[in-house]
mmCIF file of C-alpha atoms and ligand atoms in Angstrom:
data_model
loop_
_atom_site.group_PDB
_atom_site.id
_atom_site.type_symbol
_atom_site.label_atom_id
_atom_site.label_comp_id
_atom_site.label_asym_id
_atom_site.label_seq_id
_atom_site.Cartn_x
_atom_site.Cartn_y
_atom_site.Cartn_z
ATOM 1 C CA MET A 1 29.430 -5.978 4.293
ATOM 2 C CA HIS A 2 27.530 -7.924 1.674
ATOM 3 C CA PRO A 3 24.792 -6.527 -0.533
ATOM 4 C CA SER A 4 21.272 -7.722 0.301
ATOM 5 C CA THR A 5 18.290 -8.070 -1.974
ATOM 6 C CA ALA A 6 14.700 -8.028 -0.770
ATOM 7 C CA LEU A 7 11.325 -8.377 -2.463
ATOM 8 C CA ALA A 8 8.017 -6.919 -1.286
ATOM 9 C CA HIS A 9 4.509 -6.735 -2.721
ATOM 10 C CA PRO A 10 2.288 -3.676 -2.896
ATOM 11 C CA ASN A 11 -0.932 -3.890 -0.911
ATOM 12 C CA ILE A 12 -4.500 -2.718 -1.422
ATOM 13 C CA ALA A 13 -6.216 -1.287 1.632
ATOM 14 C CA ALA A 14 -9.670 -2.625 2.497
ATOM 15 C CA ILE A 15 -9.847 -0.127 5.386
ATOM 16 C CA LYS A 16 -7.895 2.964 4.382
ATOM 17 C CA TYR A 17 -5.198 5.015 6.055
ATOM 18 C CA TRP A 18 -5.702 8.723 5.379
ATOM 19 C CA GLY A 19 -4.221 11.424 7.596
ATOM 20 C CA ASN A 20 -1.426 11.352 10.170
ATOM 21 C CA ARG A 21 -1.362 12.265 13.846
ATOM 22 C CA ASP A 22 2.385 12.806 13.462
ATOM 23 C CA GLU A 23 3.635 13.590 9.948
ATOM 24 C CA ALA A 24 7.353 13.028 10.636
ATOM 25 C CA LEU A 25 6.889 9.648 12.322
ATOM 26 C CA ARG A 26 3.978 8.741 10.032
ATOM 27 C CA LEU A 27 1.738 7.800 12.938
ATOM 28 C CA PRO A 28 -1.681 7.347 11.320
ATOM 29 C CA ALA A 29 -4.952 8.997 12.350
ATOM 30 C CA ASN A 30 -6.620 5.555 12.222
ATOM 31 C CA GLY A 31 -5.781 1.881 11.949
ATOM 32 C CA SER A 32 -6.104 0.118 8.574
ATOM 33 C CA ILE A 33 -6.379 -3.316 6.957
ATOM 34 C CA SER A 34 -4.884 -4.416 3.649
ATOM 35 C CA ILE A 35 -4.187 -7.349 1.366
ATOM 36 C CA ASN A 36 -0.797 -7.969 -0.235
ATOM 37 C CA LEU A 37 -0.813 -8.410 -4.004
ATOM 38 C CA ASP A 38 1.237 -11.314 -5.362
ATOM 39 C CA ARG A 39 2.590 -11.051 -8.954
ATOM 40 C CA LEU A 40 3.340 -7.371 -8.425
ATOM 41 C CA PHE A 41 6.562 -6.645 -6.558
ATOM 42 C CA THR A 42 9.499 -4.362 -5.954
ATOM 43 C CA ARG A 43 12.940 -5.956 -5.769
ATOM 44 C CA THR A 44 15.645 -3.852 -4.124
ATOM 45 C CA THR A 45 19.364 -4.408 -3.551
ATOM 46 C CA VAL A 46 21.279 -2.355 -1.000
ATOM 47 C CA SER A 47 25.057 -2.335 -0.642
ATOM 48 C CA PHE A 48 26.947 -0.068 1.730
ATOM 49 C CA GLN A 49 30.137 1.108 0.020
ATOM 50 C CA PRO A 50 32.707 3.185 1.947
ATOM 51 C CA SER A 51 33.994 4.683 -1.323
ATOM 52 C CA LEU A 52 30.678 6.395 -2.192
ATOM 53 C CA PRO A 53 30.408 10.110 -1.371
ATOM 54 C CA PHE A 54 26.560 10.029 -1.434
ATOM 55 C CA ASP A 55 23.764 7.481 -1.468
ATOM 56 C CA GLU A 56 23.077 6.459 -5.035
ATOM 57 C CA LEU A 57 19.596 5.387 -6.109
ATOM 58 C CA ILE A 58 18.705 3.604 -9.344
ATOM 59 C CA ILE A 59 15.009 2.954 -10.004
ATOM 60 C CA ASN A 60 14.083 0.820 -13.015
ATOM 61 C CA GLY A 61 17.510 1.449 -14.569
ATOM 62 C CA HIS A 62 17.467 5.240 -14.149
ATOM 63 C CA GLU A 63 19.350 7.273 -11.604
ATOM 64 C CA ALA A 64 16.892 9.009 -9.242
ATOM 65 C CA THR A 65 17.562 12.311 -7.505
ATOM 66 C CA TRP A 66 15.539 14.529 -5.147
ATOM 67 C CA PRO A 67 12.871 13.994 -3.836
ATOM 68 C CA ALA A 68 12.984 10.174 -4.144
ATOM 69 C CA LEU A 69 16.648 10.029 -3.112
ATOM 70 C CA GLU A 70 16.068 12.165 -0.029
ATOM 71 C CA ARG A 71 13.257 9.920 1.184
ATOM 72 C CA VAL A 72 15.407 6.821 0.655
ATOM 73 C CA SER A 73 18.435 8.419 2.363
ATOM 74 C CA LEU A 74 16.285 9.280 5.390
ATOM 75 C CA MET A 75 15.448 5.614 5.836
ATOM 76 C CA LEU A 76 19.079 4.575 5.367
ATOM 77 C CA ASP A 77 20.018 7.166 8.009
ATOM 78 C CA LEU A 78 17.718 5.377 10.469
ATOM 79 C CA VAL A 79 19.573 2.135 9.721
ATOM 80 C CA ARG A 80 22.959 3.893 9.974
ATOM 81 C CA GLU A 81 21.950 5.389 13.338
ATOM 82 C CA LYS A 82 21.026 1.960 14.698
ATOM 83 C CA THR A 83 24.281 0.322 13.578
ATOM 84 C CA GLY A 84 26.940 3.044 13.633
ATOM 85 C CA ILE A 85 27.601 2.458 9.923
ATOM 86 C CA THR A 86 28.705 5.662 8.217
ATOM 87 C CA ALA A 87 29.171 4.360 4.661
ATOM 88 C CA ARG A 88 26.829 5.570 1.926
ATOM 89 C CA ALA A 89 24.916 2.981 -0.056
ATOM 90 C CA GLU A 90 24.042 2.031 -3.577
ATOM 91 C CA ILE A 91 20.328 1.177 -3.888
ATOM 92 C CA VAL A 92 19.093 -0.546 -7.017
ATOM 93 C CA SER A 93 15.339 -0.983 -7.191
ATOM 94 C CA GLU A 94 13.019 -2.454 -9.771
ATOM 95 C CA ASN A 95 9.248 -2.765 -9.995
ATOM 96 C CA ASN A 96 7.819 -5.559 -12.128
ATOM 97 C CA PHE A 97 4.733 -3.423 -12.760
ATOM 98 C CA PRO A 98 4.750 -0.447 -15.096
ATOM 99 C CA SER A 99 5.534 2.706 -13.118
ATOM 100 C CA GLY A 100 3.099 4.606 -15.328
ATOM 101 C CA ALA A 101 0.214 2.236 -14.540
ATOM 102 C CA GLY A 102 -0.977 4.355 -11.665
ATOM 103 C CA ILE A 103 -0.269 1.624 -9.119
ATOM 104 C CA ALA A 104 1.391 3.085 -6.048
ATOM 105 C CA SER A 105 4.845 1.605 -5.594
ATOM 106 C CA SER A 106 5.763 3.339 -2.340
ATOM 107 C CA ALA A 107 4.426 0.517 -0.130
ATOM 108 C CA SER A 108 6.394 -2.266 -1.829
ATOM 109 C CA ALA A 109 9.383 0.047 -2.350
ATOM 110 C CA PHE A 110 9.828 1.049 1.286
ATOM 111 C CA ALA A 111 9.055 -2.430 2.615
ATOM 112 C CA ALA A 112 11.727 -3.928 0.330
ATOM 113 C CA LEU A 113 14.147 -1.110 1.185
ATOM 114 C CA ALA A 114 13.673 -1.516 4.964
ATOM 115 C CA LEU A 115 14.389 -5.239 4.695
ATOM 116 C CA ALA A 116 17.310 -5.028 2.231
ATOM 117 C CA ALA A 117 18.971 -2.121 4.078
ATOM 118 C CA SER A 118 18.684 -3.692 7.513
ATOM 119 C CA LYS A 119 20.032 -7.036 6.251
ATOM 120 C CA ALA A 120 22.887 -5.328 4.365
ATOM 121 C CA ALA A 121 23.754 -3.555 7.620
ATOM 122 C CA GLU A 122 23.679 -6.933 9.405
ATOM 123 C CA LEU A 123 20.818 -5.774 11.572
ATOM 124 C CA ASP A 124 18.483 -8.610 12.498
ATOM 125 C CA LEU A 125 15.120 -6.908 12.973
ATOM 126 C CA SER A 126 11.932 -8.646 14.073
ATOM 127 C CA GLU A 127 8.916 -8.366 11.733
ATOM 128 C CA ARG A 128 7.455 -5.737 14.052
ATOM 129 C CA GLU A 129 10.639 -3.635 13.957
ATOM 130 C CA LEU A 130 10.812 -3.970 10.186
ATOM 131 C CA SER A 131 7.212 -2.847 9.833
ATOM 132 C CA ARG A 132 7.954 0.216 12.019
ATOM 133 C CA LEU A 133 11.013 1.029 9.915
ATOM 134 C CA ALA A 134 9.090 0.648 6.626
ATOM 135 C CA ARG A 135 6.368 2.930 8.051
ATOM 136 C CA ARG A 136 8.886 5.790 8.243
ATOM 137 C CA GLY A 137 9.306 5.728 4.445
ATOM 138 C CA SER A 138 5.615 5.434 3.553
ATOM 139 C CA GLY A 139 2.807 4.601 5.977
ATOM 140 C CA SER A 140 1.276 1.887 3.836
ATOM 141 C CA ALA A 141 4.729 0.216 3.538
ATOM 142 C CA ALA A 142 4.307 -0.929 7.158
ATOM 143 C CA ARG A 143 1.563 -3.227 5.805
ATOM 144 C CA SER A 144 3.701 -4.735 3.011
ATOM 145 C CA VAL A 145 6.062 -6.363 5.534
ATOM 146 C CA PRO A 146 3.801 -9.120 7.024
ATOM 147 C CA ASP A 147 2.086 -11.962 5.139
ATOM 148 C CA GLY A 148 -1.301 -11.951 3.391
ATOM 149 C CA PHE A 149 -4.126 -10.109 5.176
ATOM 150 C CA VAL A 150 -2.587 -7.416 7.341
ATOM 151 C CA GLU A 151 -3.747 -4.989 10.023
ATOM 152 C CA TRP A 152 -1.766 -1.865 10.926
ATOM 153 C CA GLN A 153 -2.590 -0.884 14.489
ATOM 154 C CA MET A 154 -2.371 2.856 14.796
ATOM 155 C CA GLY A 155 -0.648 2.649 18.183
ATOM 156 C CA SER A 156 0.183 5.625 20.341
ATOM 157 C CA SER A 157 3.869 6.095 19.518
ATOM 158 C CA ASP A 158 6.650 5.021 17.177
ATOM 159 C CA GLU A 159 7.067 1.816 19.231
ATOM 160 C CA ASP A 160 3.553 0.437 18.931
ATOM 161 C CA SER A 161 2.499 1.618 15.467
ATOM 162 C CA PHE A 162 3.197 -1.437 13.296
ATOM 163 C CA ALA A 163 1.405 -3.984 11.136
ATOM 164 C CA TYR A 164 0.904 -7.717 11.629
ATOM 165 C CA SER A 165 -0.724 -10.528 9.712
ATOM 166 C CA ILE A 166 -4.312 -11.336 10.712
ATOM 167 C CA ALA A 167 -4.434 -14.251 8.234
ATOM 168 C CA GLY A 168 -1.821 -15.764 5.925
ATOM 169 C CA HIS A 169 -1.993 -15.419 2.138
ATOM 170 C CA GLY A 170 -3.494 -18.919 1.803
ATOM 171 C CA HIS A 171 -6.413 -18.099 4.136
ATOM 172 C CA TRP A 172 -8.861 -16.803 1.521
ATOM 173 C CA ALA A 173 -8.508 -17.031 -2.276
ATOM 174 C CA LEU A 174 -9.310 -13.461 -3.297
ATOM 175 C CA SER A 175 -8.206 -11.517 -6.368
ATOM 176 C CA ASP A 176 -7.730 -7.849 -7.084
ATOM 177 C CA CYS A 177 -8.652 -6.942 -10.682
ATOM 178 C CA ILE A 178 -7.201 -3.475 -11.138
ATOM 179 C CA ALA A 179 -9.053 -1.437 -13.764
ATOM 180 C CA ILE A 180 -6.408 0.900 -15.191
ATOM 181 C CA ILE A 181 -8.160 4.145 -16.043
ATOM 182 C CA SER A 182 -5.363 6.651 -15.876
ATOM 183 C CA SER A 183 -1.660 6.016 -16.133
ATOM 184 C CA SER A 184 -0.675 9.569 -15.344
ATOM 185 C CA HIS A 185 1.069 10.446 -12.115
ATOM 186 C CA LYS A 186 -1.159 11.641 -9.329
ATOM 187 C CA LYS A 187 -1.618 15.385 -9.118
ATOM 188 C CA THR A 188 -1.372 15.304 -5.351
ATOM 189 C CA GLY A 189 0.691 12.513 -3.871
ATOM 190 C CA SER A 190 -0.351 10.807 -0.658
ATOM 191 C CA THR A 191 2.246 12.504 1.566
ATOM 192 C CA GLU A 192 0.745 15.883 0.688
ATOM 193 C CA GLY A 193 -2.777 14.433 0.810
ATOM 194 C CA HIS A 194 -2.391 13.084 4.365
ATOM 195 C CA ALA A 195 -1.490 16.591 5.504
ATOM 196 C CA LEU A 196 -4.787 17.923 4.090
ATOM 197 C CA ALA A 197 -7.074 15.287 5.636
ATOM 198 C CA GLY A 198 -7.658 17.275 8.839
ATOM 199 C CA SER A 199 -9.000 20.234 6.858
ATOM 200 C CA SER A 200 -12.124 18.239 5.923
ATOM 201 C CA PRO A 201 -14.960 18.457 8.467
ATOM 202 C CA PHE A 202 -15.658 14.787 7.667
ATOM 203 C CA GLN A 203 -12.251 13.487 8.750
ATOM 204 C CA ALA A 204 -13.108 13.508 12.481
ATOM 205 C CA ALA A 205 -16.218 11.399 11.845
ATOM 206 C CA ARG A 206 -14.305 9.019 9.545
ATOM 207 C CA VAL A 207 -11.569 8.545 12.148
ATOM 208 C CA GLU A 208 -13.999 8.141 15.051
ATOM 209 C CA ASP A 209 -15.878 5.384 13.223
ATOM 210 C CA ALA A 210 -12.691 3.569 12.072
ATOM 211 C CA PRO A 211 -12.490 1.016 14.950
ATOM 212 C CA ARG A 212 -16.010 -0.168 14.053
ATOM 213 C CA ARG A 213 -15.142 -0.603 10.361
ATOM 214 C CA ILE A 214 -11.889 -2.377 11.230
ATOM 215 C CA GLU A 215 -13.728 -4.801 13.493
ATOM 216 C CA ILE A 216 -16.319 -5.618 10.787
ATOM 217 C CA CYS A 217 -13.646 -5.999 8.104
ATOM 218 C CA ARG A 218 -11.338 -8.164 10.253
ATOM 219 C CA SER A 219 -14.193 -10.428 11.224
ATOM 220 C CA ALA A 220 -15.425 -10.704 7.589
ATOM 221 C CA ILE A 221 -11.894 -11.717 6.522
ATOM 222 C CA LEU A 222 -11.540 -14.271 9.320
ATOM 223 C CA LYS A 223 -14.958 -15.776 8.434
ATOM 224 C CA ARG A 224 -14.402 -15.421 4.665
ATOM 225 C CA ASP A 225 -17.759 -13.620 4.522
ATOM 226 C CA PHE A 226 -17.639 -11.861 1.137
ATOM 227 C CA GLU A 227 -20.969 -9.989 1.482
ATOM 228 C CA ALA A 228 -19.950 -8.398 4.792
ATOM 229 C CA PHE A 229 -16.459 -7.698 3.406
ATOM 230 C CA ALA A 230 -17.839 -6.071 0.229
ATOM 231 C CA SER A 231 -20.130 -3.614 1.963
ATOM 232 C CA ILE A 232 -17.567 -2.420 4.521
ATOM 233 C CA VAL A 233 -14.813 -2.098 1.874
ATOM 234 C CA GLU A 234 -16.987 0.081 -0.392
ATOM 235 C CA LEU A 235 -18.206 2.191 2.533
ATOM 236 C CA ASP A 236 -14.653 2.772 3.736
ATOM 237 C CA SER A 237 -13.379 3.764 0.286
ATOM 238 C CA ASP A 238 -16.304 6.155 -0.215
ATOM 239 C CA MET A 239 -15.707 7.677 3.230
ATOM 240 C CA MET A 240 -12.049 8.353 2.430
ATOM 241 C CA HIS A 241 -12.976 9.972 -0.891
ATOM 242 C CA ALA A 242 -15.646 12.070 0.855
ATOM 243 C CA VAL A 243 -12.837 13.418 3.068
ATOM 244 C CA MET A 244 -10.565 13.964 0.069
ATOM 245 C CA MET A 245 -13.262 15.812 -1.879
ATOM 246 C CA THR A 246 -14.064 18.069 1.060
ATOM 247 C CA SER A 247 -10.535 18.926 2.171
ATOM 248 C CA GLN A 248 -9.033 22.308 1.418
ATOM 249 C CA PRO A 249 -7.800 22.338 -1.252
ATOM 250 C CA ALA A 250 -10.184 19.625 -2.449
ATOM 251 C CA LEU A 251 -8.764 16.440 -3.920
ATOM 252 C CA HIS A 252 -10.824 14.780 -6.633
ATOM 253 C CA TYR A 253 -9.230 11.525 -7.755
ATOM 254 C CA TRP A 254 -12.191 9.880 -9.492
ATOM 255 C CA LEU A 255 -12.661 10.243 -13.229
ATOM 256 C CA ALA A 256 -15.887 9.519 -15.121
ATOM 257 C CA ALA A 257 -14.688 5.985 -15.893
ATOM 258 C CA SER A 258 -13.884 5.368 -12.199
ATOM 259 C CA LEU A 259 -17.520 6.116 -11.369
ATOM 260 C CA ALA A 260 -18.726 3.951 -14.250
ATOM 261 C CA VAL A 261 -16.737 1.005 -12.860
ATOM 262 C CA MET A 262 -18.007 1.541 -9.303
ATOM 263 C CA GLN A 263 -21.595 1.688 -10.541
ATOM 264 C CA ALA A 264 -21.152 -1.449 -12.661
ATOM 265 C CA VAL A 265 -19.608 -3.383 -9.766
ATOM 266 C CA ARG A 266 -22.572 -2.551 -7.513
ATOM 267 C CA GLU A 267 -24.944 -3.758 -10.233
ATOM 268 C CA TRP A 268 -22.966 -6.962 -10.799
ATOM 269 C CA ARG A 269 -23.158 -7.690 -7.089
ATOM 270 C CA GLU A 270 -26.908 -7.158 -7.073
ATOM 271 C CA GLY A 271 -27.022 -9.584 -9.990
ATOM 272 C CA GLY A 272 -25.212 -12.242 -7.965
ATOM 273 C CA LEU A 273 -21.541 -11.757 -8.916
ATOM 274 C CA SER A 274 -19.306 -11.430 -5.843
ATOM 275 C CA ALA A 275 -17.202 -8.308 -6.405
ATOM 276 C CA CYS A 276 -16.619 -4.977 -4.666
ATOM 277 C CA TYR A 277 -14.632 -1.838 -5.418
ATOM 278 C CA THR A 278 -12.055 0.243 -3.602
ATOM 279 C CA VAL A 279 -10.111 3.268 -4.856
ATOM 280 C CA ASP A 280 -6.839 4.761 -3.557
ATOM 281 C CA ALA A 281 -5.375 8.222 -4.241
ATOM 282 C CA GLY A 282 -5.819 7.883 -7.988
ATOM 283 C CA ALA A 283 -8.428 7.130 -10.650
ATOM 284 C CA ASN A 284 -7.880 3.373 -10.972
ATOM 285 C CA VAL A 285 -10.473 1.094 -9.420
ATOM 286 C CA HIS A 286 -9.457 -2.069 -7.567
ATOM 287 C CA VAL A 287 -12.176 -4.695 -7.902
ATOM 288 C CA LEU A 288 -11.865 -7.364 -5.219
ATOM 289 C CA CYS A 289 -13.542 -10.726 -5.787
ATOM 290 C CA PRO A 290 -13.143 -14.438 -5.059
ATOM 291 C CA GLU A 291 -10.319 -15.846 -7.222
ATOM 292 C CA LYS A 292 -12.793 -17.995 -9.177
ATOM 293 C CA GLU A 293 -14.672 -14.882 -10.351
ATOM 294 C CA ALA A 294 -11.555 -12.955 -11.424
ATOM 295 C CA GLU A 295 -11.645 -13.978 -15.065
ATOM 296 C CA GLU A 296 -15.300 -12.978 -15.463
ATOM 297 C CA VAL A 297 -14.693 -9.690 -13.615
ATOM 298 C CA ALA A 298 -11.708 -8.863 -15.856
ATOM 299 C CA ILE A 299 -13.748 -9.607 -19.026
ATOM 300 C CA ARG A 300 -16.576 -7.346 -17.849
ATOM 301 C CA LEU A 301 -14.192 -4.562 -16.773
ATOM 302 C CA ARG A 302 -12.489 -4.496 -20.175
ATOM 303 C CA LYS A 303 -15.854 -3.763 -21.804
ATOM 304 C CA ILE A 304 -16.336 -0.537 -19.825
ATOM 305 C CA SER A 305 -15.423 2.552 -21.793
ATOM 306 C CA GLY A 306 -12.378 4.295 -20.323
ATOM 307 C CA VAL A 307 -10.823 1.116 -18.885
ATOM 308 C CA LYS A 308 -7.442 0.858 -20.625
ATOM 309 C CA ASP A 309 -6.236 -2.374 -19.119
ATOM 310 C CA VAL A 310 -6.880 -4.798 -16.261
ATOM 311 C CA LEU A 311 -4.134 -6.220 -14.046
ATOM 312 C CA THR A 312 -5.043 -9.144 -11.821
ATOM 313 C CA ALA A 313 -3.244 -10.232 -8.650
ATOM 314 C CA ASN A 314 -4.047 -12.726 -5.909
ATOM 315 C CA VAL A 315 -3.172 -12.522 -2.207
ATOM 316 C CA GLY A 316 0.574 -12.126 -1.687
ATOM 317 C CA GLY A 317 3.068 -13.178 0.978
ATOM 318 C CA ALA A 318 5.407 -11.281 3.264
ATOM 319 C CA ALA A 319 8.427 -9.177 2.307
ATOM 320 C CA ARG A 320 11.427 -11.483 2.001
ATOM 321 C CA ILE A 321 15.140 -11.690 1.313
ATOM 322 C CA VAL A 322 15.906 -13.177 -2.090
ATOM 323 C CA GLU A 323 19.100 -14.581 -3.547
ATOM 324 C CA GLU A 324 21.206 -12.456 -5.850
ATOM 325 C CA GLU A 325 20.790 -13.451 -9.478
HETATM 326 O O1 PMV B 401 1.495 5.121 2.333
HETATM 327 P P1 PMV B 401 0.984 6.312 1.633
HETATM 328 O O2 PMV B 401 1.471 7.581 2.262
HETATM 329 O O3 PMV B 401 1.235 6.266 0.161
HETATM 330 O O4 PMV B 401 -0.622 6.375 1.836
HETATM 331 C C1 PMV B 401 -1.507 5.457 1.276
HETATM 332 C C2 PMV B 401 -2.865 6.051 1.186
HETATM 333 C C3 PMV B 401 -3.919 5.226 0.483
HETATM 334 O O5 PMV B 401 -3.342 4.388 -0.480
HETATM 335 C C4 PMV B 401 -4.872 6.178 -0.218
HETATM 336 C C5 PMV B 401 -4.740 4.401 1.470
HETATM 337 C C6 PMV B 401 -4.061 3.187 2.047
HETATM 338 O O6 PMV B 401 -4.388 2.864 3.207
HETATM 339 O O7 PMV B 401 -3.259 2.532 1.369
#
């Protein structure tokens, strides 16, 4: 068996996934829509080696142990089950973005791992099957498998909960200017956070209204209607944070500078600059805008007190196999 190397991009959700109907299978409480981010990527090589007593995981040059190793081994077990392979594997993974930058790497990591592991095991999975496999490692990883603008249909079971491209990466020239506000690791990671979502009285309302937001967002993307896109993206992010802030225990991810950026972005838009914000399970603010506005947005973001850095990415492609170097 030959080693295989795969590359996948992280994605930023325009309509968020928060809460699972089934924690083990990572079946989401609602569907979601995201955009892959080019420039940022995880590159992962998997080689099954009969001589290894355990799976061995190296992330950014350092050996990783529990809990990262356990999560990776669980996904490899799914591949081993499908193929009858019993050998353990060496997994070498690298992110080209700083791991301390507060940018979640689990989506790109599990999408790249699903692809590299299945190829190394000589398993030829369809995009849909790959997306389902990636989902088992991290829900949002299901969305890093297809190209460009991606929708993850919640589905009703393991079989029909997968993501697909609604438009390729060339469809709409958007950028994500990520205002780095905190580089520290999240206090509560998303796996734990999803489990708390149902304790907020607002989660049921957020979930019930999700099909409407998805419809508006999908149609805004297909029509390249930035105004419609901006207002639904901000509403959806605020709704997720309302759930987070009202769960028990409460999760507060925003810092003062996060709020300052959100406020500024709303003002810029009123002043005619096309930009909107969205925030994941952390303090950093993703500012989405047409590619031609990205430079201006980045300049303005850097002037806001508390913004340490700005990383800019455009719309990225699908997860793919790459040649060994
Ligand atoms: O895939 P996870 O378990 O890391 O969850 C991602 C959760 C959010 O980033 C907050 C929202 C999303 O849809 O990406």
